[in-house]
PDB file of C-alpha atoms in Angstrom:
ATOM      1  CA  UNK A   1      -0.057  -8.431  -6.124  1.00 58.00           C
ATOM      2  CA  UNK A   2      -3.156  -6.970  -3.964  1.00 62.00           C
ATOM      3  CA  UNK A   3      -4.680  -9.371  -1.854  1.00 91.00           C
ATOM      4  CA  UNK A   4      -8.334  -7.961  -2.737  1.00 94.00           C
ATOM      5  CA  UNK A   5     -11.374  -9.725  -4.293  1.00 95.00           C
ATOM      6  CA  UNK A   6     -14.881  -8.428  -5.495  1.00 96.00           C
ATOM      7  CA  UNK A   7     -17.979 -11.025  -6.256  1.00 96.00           C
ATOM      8  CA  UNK A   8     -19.201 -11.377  -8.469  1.00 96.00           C
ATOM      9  CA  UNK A   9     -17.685 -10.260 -11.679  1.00 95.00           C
ATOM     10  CA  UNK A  10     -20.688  -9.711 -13.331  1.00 96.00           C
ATOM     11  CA  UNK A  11     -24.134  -9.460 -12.354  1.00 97.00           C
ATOM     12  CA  UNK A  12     -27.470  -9.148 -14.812  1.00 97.00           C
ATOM     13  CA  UNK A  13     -30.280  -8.558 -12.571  1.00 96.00           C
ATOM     14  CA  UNK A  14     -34.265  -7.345 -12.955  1.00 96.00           C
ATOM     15  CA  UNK A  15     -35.470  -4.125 -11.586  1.00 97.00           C
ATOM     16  CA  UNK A  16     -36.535  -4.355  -8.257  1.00 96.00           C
ATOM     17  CA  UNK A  17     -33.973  -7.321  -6.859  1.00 96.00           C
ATOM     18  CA  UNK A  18     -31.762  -6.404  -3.540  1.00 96.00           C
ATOM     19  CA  UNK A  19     -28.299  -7.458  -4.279  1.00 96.00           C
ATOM     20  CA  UNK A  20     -25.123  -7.430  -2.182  1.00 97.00           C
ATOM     21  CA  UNK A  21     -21.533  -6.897  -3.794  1.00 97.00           C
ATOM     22  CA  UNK A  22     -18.906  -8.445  -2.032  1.00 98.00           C
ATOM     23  CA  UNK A  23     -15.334  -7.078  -1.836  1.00 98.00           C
ATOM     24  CA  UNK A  24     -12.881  -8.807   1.165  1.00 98.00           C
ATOM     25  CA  UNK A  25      -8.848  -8.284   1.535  1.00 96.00           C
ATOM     26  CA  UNK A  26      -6.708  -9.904   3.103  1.00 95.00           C
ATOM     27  CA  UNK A  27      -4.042  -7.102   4.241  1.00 92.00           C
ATOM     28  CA  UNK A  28      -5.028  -6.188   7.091  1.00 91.00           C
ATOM     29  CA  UNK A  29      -5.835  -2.598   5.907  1.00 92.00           C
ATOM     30  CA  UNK A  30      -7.806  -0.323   7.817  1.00 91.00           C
ATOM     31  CA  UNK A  31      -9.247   1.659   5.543  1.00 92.00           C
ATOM     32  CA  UNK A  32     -12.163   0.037   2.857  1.00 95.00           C
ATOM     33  CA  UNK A  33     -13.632   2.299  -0.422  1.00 95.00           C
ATOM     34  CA  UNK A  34     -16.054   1.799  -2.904  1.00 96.00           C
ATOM     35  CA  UNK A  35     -16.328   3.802  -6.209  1.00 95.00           C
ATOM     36  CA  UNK A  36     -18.641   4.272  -9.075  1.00 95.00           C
ATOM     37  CA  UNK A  37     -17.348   3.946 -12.804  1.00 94.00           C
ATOM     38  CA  UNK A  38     -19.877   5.509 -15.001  1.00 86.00           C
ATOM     39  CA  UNK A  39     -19.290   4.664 -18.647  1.00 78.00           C
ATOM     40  CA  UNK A  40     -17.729   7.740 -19.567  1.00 73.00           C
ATOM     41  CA  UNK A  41     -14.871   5.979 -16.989  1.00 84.00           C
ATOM     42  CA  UNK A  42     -15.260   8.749 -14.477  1.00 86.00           C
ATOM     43  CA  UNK A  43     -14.507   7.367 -10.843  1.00 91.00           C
ATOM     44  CA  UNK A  44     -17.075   8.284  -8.341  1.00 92.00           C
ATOM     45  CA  UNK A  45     -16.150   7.683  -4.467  1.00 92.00           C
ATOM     46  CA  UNK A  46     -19.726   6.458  -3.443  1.00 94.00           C
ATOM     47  CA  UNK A  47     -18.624   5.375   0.337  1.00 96.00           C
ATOM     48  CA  UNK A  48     -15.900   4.633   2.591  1.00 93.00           C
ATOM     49  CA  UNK A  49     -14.494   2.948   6.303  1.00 95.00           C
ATOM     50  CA  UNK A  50     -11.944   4.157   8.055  1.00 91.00           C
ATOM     51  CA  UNK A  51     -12.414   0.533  10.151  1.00 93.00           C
ATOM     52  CA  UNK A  52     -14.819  -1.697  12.005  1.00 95.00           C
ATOM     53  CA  UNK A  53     -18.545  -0.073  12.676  1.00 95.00           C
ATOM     54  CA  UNK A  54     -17.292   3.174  10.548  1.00 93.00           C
ATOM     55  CA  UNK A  55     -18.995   4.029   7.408  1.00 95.00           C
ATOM     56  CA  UNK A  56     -19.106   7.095   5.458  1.00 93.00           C
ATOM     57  CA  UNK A  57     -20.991   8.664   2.062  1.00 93.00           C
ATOM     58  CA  UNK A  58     -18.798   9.435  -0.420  1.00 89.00           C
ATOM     59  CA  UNK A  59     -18.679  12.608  -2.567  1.00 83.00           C
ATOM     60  CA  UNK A  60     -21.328  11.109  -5.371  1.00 84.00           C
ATOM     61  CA  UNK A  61     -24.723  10.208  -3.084  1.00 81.00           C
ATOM     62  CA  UNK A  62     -25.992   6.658  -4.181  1.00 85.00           C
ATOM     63  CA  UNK A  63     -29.299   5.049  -2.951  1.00 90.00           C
ATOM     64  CA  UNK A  64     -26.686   1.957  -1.775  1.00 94.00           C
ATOM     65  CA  UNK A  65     -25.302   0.978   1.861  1.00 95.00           C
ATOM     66  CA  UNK A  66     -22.710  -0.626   3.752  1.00 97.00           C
ATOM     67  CA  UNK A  67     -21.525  -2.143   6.332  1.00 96.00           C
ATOM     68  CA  UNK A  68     -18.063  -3.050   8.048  1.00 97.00           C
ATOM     69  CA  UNK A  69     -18.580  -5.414  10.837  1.00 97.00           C
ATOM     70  CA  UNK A  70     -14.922  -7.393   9.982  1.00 96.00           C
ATOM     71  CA  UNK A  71     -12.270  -5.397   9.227  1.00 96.00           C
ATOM     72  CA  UNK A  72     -11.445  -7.937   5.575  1.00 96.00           C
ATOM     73  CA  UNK A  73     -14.656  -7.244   4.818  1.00 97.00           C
ATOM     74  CA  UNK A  74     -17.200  -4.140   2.844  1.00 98.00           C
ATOM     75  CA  UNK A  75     -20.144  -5.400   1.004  1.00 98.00           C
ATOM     76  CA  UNK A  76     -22.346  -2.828  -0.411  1.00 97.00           C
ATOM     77  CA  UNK A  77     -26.374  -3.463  -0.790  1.00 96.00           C
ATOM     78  CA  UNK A  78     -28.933  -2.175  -2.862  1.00 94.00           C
ATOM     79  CA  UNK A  79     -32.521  -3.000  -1.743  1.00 94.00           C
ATOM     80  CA  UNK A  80     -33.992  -2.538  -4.714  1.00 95.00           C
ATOM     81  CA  UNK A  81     -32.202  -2.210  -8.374  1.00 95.00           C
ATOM     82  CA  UNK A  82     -33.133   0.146 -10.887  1.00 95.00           C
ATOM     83  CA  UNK A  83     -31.552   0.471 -14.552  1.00 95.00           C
ATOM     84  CA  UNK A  84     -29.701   3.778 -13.240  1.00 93.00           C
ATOM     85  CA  UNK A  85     -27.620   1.625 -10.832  1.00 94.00           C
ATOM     86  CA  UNK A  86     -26.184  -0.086 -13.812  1.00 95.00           C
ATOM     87  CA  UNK A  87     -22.389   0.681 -13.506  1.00 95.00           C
ATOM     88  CA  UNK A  88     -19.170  -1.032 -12.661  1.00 95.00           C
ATOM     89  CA  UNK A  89     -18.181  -0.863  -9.007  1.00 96.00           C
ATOM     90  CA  UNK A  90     -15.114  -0.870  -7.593  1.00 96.00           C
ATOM     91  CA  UNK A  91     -14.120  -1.565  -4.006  1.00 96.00           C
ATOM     92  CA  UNK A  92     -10.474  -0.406  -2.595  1.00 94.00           C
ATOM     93  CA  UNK A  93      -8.635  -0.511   0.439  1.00 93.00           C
ATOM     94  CA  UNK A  94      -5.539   0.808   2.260  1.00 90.00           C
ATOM     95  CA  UNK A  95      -3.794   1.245   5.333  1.00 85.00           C
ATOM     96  CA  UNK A  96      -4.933   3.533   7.556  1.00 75.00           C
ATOM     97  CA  UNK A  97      -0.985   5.216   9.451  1.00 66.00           C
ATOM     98  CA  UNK A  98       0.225   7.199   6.229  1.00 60.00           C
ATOM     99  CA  UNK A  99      -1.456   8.526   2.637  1.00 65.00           C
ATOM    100  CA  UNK A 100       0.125   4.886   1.409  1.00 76.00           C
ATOM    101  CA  UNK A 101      -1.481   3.959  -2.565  1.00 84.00           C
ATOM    102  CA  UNK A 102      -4.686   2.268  -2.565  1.00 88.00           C
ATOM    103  CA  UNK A 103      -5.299  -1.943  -3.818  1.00 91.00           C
ATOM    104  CA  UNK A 104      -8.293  -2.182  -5.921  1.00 93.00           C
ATOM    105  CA  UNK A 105     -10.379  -5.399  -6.769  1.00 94.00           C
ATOM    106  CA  UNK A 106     -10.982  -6.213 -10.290  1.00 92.00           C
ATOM    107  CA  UNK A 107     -14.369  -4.799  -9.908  1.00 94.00           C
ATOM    108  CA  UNK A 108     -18.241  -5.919 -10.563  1.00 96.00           C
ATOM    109  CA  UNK A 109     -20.039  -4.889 -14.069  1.00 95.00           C
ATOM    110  CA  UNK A 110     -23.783  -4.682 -12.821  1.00 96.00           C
ATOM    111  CA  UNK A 111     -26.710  -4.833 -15.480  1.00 96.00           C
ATOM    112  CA  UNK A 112     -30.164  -3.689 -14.180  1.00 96.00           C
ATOM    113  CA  UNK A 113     -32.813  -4.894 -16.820  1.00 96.00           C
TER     114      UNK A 113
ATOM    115  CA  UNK B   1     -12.433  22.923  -3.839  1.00 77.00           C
ATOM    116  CA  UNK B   2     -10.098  20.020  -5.107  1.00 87.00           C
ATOM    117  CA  UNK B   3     -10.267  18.791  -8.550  1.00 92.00           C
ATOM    118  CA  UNK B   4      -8.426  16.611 -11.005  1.00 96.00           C
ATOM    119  CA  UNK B   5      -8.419  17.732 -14.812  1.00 96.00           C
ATOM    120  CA  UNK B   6      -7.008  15.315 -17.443  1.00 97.00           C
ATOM    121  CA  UNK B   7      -7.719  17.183 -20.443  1.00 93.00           C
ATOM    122  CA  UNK B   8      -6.752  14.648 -22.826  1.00 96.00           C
ATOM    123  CA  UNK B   9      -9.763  11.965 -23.655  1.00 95.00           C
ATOM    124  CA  UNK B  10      -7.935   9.860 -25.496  1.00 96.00           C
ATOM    125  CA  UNK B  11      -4.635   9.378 -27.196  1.00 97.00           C
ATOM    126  CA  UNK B  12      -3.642   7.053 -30.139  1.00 97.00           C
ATOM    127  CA  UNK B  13      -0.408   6.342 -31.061  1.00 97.00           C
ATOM    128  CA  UNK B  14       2.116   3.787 -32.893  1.00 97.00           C
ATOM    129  CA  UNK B  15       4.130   1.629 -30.857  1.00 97.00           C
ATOM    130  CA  UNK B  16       7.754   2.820 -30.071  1.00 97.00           C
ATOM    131  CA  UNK B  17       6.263   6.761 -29.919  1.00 97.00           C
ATOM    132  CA  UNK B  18       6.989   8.693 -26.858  1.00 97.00           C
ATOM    133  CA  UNK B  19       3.550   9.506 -25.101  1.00 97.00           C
ATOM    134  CA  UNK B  20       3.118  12.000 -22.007  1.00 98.00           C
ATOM    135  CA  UNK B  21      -0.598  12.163 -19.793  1.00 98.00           C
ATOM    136  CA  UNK B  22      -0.995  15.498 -18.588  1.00 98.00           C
ATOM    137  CA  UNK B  23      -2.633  15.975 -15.048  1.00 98.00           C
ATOM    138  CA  UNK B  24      -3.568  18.610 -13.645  1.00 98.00           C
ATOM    139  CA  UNK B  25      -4.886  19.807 -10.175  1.00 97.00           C
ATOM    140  CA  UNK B  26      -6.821  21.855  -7.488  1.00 95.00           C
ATOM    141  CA  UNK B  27      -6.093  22.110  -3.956  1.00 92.00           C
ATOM    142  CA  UNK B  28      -6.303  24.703  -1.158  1.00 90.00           C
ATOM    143  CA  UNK B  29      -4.322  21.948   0.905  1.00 87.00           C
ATOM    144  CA  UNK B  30      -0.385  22.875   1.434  1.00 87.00           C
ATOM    145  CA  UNK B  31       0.182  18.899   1.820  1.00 87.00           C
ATOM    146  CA  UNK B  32      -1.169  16.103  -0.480  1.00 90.00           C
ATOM    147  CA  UNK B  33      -0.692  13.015  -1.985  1.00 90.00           C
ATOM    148  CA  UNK B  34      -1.113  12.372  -5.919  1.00 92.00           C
ATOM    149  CA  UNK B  35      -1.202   9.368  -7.682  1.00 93.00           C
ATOM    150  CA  UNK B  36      -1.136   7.331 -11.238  1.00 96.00           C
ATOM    151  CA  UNK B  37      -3.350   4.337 -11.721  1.00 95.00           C
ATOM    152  CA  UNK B  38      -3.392   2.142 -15.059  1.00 96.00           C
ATOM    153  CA  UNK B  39      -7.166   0.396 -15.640  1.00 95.00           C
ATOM    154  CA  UNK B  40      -6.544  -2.594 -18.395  1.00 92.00           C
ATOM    155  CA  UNK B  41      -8.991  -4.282 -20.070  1.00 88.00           C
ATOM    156  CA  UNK B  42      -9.454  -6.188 -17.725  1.00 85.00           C
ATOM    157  CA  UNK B  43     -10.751  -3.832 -14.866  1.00 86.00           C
ATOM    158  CA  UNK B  44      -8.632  -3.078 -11.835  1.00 87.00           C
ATOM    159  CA  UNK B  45      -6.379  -0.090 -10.939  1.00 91.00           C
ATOM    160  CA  UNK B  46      -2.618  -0.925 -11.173  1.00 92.00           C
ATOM    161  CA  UNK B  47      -0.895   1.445  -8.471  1.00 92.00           C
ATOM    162  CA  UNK B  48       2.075   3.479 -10.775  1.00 94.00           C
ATOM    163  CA  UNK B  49       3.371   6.239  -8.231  1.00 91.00           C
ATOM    164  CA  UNK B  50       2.360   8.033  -5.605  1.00 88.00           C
ATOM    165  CA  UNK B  51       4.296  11.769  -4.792  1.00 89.00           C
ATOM    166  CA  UNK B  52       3.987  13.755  -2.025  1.00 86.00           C
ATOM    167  CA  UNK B  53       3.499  17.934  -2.191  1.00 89.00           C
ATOM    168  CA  UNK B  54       6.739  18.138  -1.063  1.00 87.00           C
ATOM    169  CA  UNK B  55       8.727  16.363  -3.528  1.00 84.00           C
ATOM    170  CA  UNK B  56       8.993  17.951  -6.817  1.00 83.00           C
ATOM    171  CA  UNK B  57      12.052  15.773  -7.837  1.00 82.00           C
ATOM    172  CA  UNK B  58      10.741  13.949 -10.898  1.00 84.00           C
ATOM    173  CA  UNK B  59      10.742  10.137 -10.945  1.00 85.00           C
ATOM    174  CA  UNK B  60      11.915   7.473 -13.688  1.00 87.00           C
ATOM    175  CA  UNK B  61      10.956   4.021 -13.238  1.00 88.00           C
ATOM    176  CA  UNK B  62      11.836   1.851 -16.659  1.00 92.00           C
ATOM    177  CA  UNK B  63      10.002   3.612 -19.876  1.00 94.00           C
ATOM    178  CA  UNK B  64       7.779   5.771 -17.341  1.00 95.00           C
ATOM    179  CA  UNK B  65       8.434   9.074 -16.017  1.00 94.00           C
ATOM    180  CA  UNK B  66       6.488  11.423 -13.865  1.00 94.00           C
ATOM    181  CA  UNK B  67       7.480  15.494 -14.079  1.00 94.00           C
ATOM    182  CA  UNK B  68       5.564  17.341 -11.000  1.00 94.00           C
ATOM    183  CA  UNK B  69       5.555  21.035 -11.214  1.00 93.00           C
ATOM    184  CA  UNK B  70       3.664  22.657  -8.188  1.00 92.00           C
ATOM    185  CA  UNK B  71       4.039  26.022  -9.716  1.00 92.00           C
ATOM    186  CA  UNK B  72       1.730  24.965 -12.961  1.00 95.00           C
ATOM    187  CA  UNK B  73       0.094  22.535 -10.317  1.00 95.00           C
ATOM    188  CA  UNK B  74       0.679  19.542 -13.105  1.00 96.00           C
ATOM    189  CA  UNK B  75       1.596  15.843 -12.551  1.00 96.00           C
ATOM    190  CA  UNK B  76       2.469  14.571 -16.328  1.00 96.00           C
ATOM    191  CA  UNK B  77       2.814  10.956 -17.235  1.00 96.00           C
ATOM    192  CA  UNK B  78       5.436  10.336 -20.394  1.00 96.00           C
ATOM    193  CA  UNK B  79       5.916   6.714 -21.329  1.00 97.00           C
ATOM    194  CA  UNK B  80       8.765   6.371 -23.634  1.00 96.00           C
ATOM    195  CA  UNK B  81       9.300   3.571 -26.448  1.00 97.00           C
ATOM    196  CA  UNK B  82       5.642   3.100 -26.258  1.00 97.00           C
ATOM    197  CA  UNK B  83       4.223  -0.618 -26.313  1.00 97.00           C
ATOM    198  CA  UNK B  84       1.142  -2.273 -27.076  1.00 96.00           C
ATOM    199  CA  UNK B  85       0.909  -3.757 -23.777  1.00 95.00           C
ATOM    200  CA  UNK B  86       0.865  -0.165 -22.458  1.00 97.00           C
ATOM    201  CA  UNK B  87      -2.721   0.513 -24.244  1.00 97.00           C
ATOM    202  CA  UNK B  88      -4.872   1.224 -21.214  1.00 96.00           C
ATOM    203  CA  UNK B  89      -6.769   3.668 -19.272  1.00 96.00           C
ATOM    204  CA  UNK B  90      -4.849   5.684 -17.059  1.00 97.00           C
ATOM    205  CA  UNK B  91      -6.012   7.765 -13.734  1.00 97.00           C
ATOM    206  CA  UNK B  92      -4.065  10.524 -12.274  1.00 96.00           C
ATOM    207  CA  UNK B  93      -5.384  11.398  -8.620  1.00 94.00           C
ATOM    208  CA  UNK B  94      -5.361  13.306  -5.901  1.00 92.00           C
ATOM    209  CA  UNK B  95      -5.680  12.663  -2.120  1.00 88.00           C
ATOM    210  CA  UNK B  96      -5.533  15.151   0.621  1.00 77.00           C
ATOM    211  CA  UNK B  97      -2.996  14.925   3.500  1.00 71.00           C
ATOM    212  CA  UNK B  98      -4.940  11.968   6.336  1.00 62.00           C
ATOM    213  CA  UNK B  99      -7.774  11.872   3.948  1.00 63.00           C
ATOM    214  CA  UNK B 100      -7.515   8.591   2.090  1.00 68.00           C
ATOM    215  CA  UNK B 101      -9.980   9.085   0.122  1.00 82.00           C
ATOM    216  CA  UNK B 102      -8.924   9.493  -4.091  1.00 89.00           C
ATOM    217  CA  UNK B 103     -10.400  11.890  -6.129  1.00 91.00           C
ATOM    218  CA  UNK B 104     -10.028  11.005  -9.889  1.00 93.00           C
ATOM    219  CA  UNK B 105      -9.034  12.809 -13.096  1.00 95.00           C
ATOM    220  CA  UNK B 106     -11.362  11.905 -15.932  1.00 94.00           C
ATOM    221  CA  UNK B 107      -9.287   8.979 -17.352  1.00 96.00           C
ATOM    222  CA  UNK B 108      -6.975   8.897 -20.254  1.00 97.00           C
ATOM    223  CA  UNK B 109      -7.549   6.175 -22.648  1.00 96.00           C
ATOM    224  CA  UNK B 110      -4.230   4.903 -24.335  1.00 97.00           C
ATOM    225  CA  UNK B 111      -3.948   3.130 -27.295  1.00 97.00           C
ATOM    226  CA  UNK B 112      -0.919   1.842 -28.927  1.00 97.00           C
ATOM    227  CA  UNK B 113      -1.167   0.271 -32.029  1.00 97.00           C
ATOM    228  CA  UNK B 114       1.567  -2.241 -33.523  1.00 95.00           C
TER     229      UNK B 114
END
């Protein structure tokens, strides 16, 4: 079982609100992702760490950030939510020495109203 | 360019029916990783398989089975004996040799009715 957690499940939130999703792991891994699940169920890498103080866009540009100052941890951060951020994100890690699968978190269903 | 094409939508079937995913994918890269994920209801990716480019022997694990062909560049997914517990969306994907990062197929969405 993956040792990977996202908070908070769900989030409804007004327009204009900074939020932070939280995803942590406890494997050790190297290597952090988030993606983008539109409705249509399409999975959009939005960024990535290859480790501490590394951070990287993804291929699908989003108006969010992140940081990785502890390896077990990736939150991502919009300043200011707009209806178009409404999604479900998903936040994956893995280790970093071969092409080894990727853990997922049970991801976070965000409402912008 | 790399892509991942999963052509099928969705898929409905009755329980105990043979079902097969197709997958298929882009890549100028000579070594690469690809991948099956299952999404339940409730929300994460399950890890199925992962094959590298240079392994083209197909794989069997209980009522799954995974044919790769490099020459028609496919990955397929058959489930056999077919169970409701198996309704779910399913990912194929792709990853590039030290990349890491996944790049998904569309989804499949399964269901298998009693």
């Amino acid at each position: 079982e993956a040792d990977i957690y996202q908070t908070p499940r769900y989030l409804v939130i007004g327009t204009g609100k900074k939020i932070t999703l939280e995803c942590s792991q406890t494997m050790g891994h190297d290597k952090m992702y988030w993606y983008q699940q539109d409705p249509g169920m399409e999975l959009h890498l939005i960024h990535y760490s290859y480790g501490v103080n590394s951070t990287e866009k993804g291929d699908l540009s989003s108006e969010s950030t992140v940081s990785r100052i502890r390896t077990e941890h990736f939150p991502l951060t919009l300043e200011s939510a707009r209806p178009s951020h409404t999604s479900q994100y998903l936040c994956a890690s893995s280790q970093r020495t071969m092409n080894t699968e990727a853990f997922f978190g049970q991801g976070t269903r965000l409402t912008v109203v | 360019a790399q892509k991942v094409t999963q052509a099928q939508t969705e898929i409905s079937v009755v329980e105990k029916e043979d079902v097969t995913l197709d997958c298929v994918y882009e890549t100028r890269d000579t070594t690469y990783y690809l991948f099956w994920y299952k999404q339940p209801p409730s929300g994460e990716l399950v890890f199925l398989i992962r094959r590298n480019s240079f392994d083209e022997q197909n794989e069997i694990s209980g009522r799954y089975s995974w044919n790769f062909q490099k020459s028609t560049s496919s990955f397929n997914f058959t489930i056999t004996a077919s169970q409701v517990v198996d309704s779910a969306v399913y990912f194929c994907a792709l990853t590039p040799y030290g990349g890491g990062k996944l790049i998904f197929g569309q989804g499949t969405e399964l269901s298998v009715k009693p």
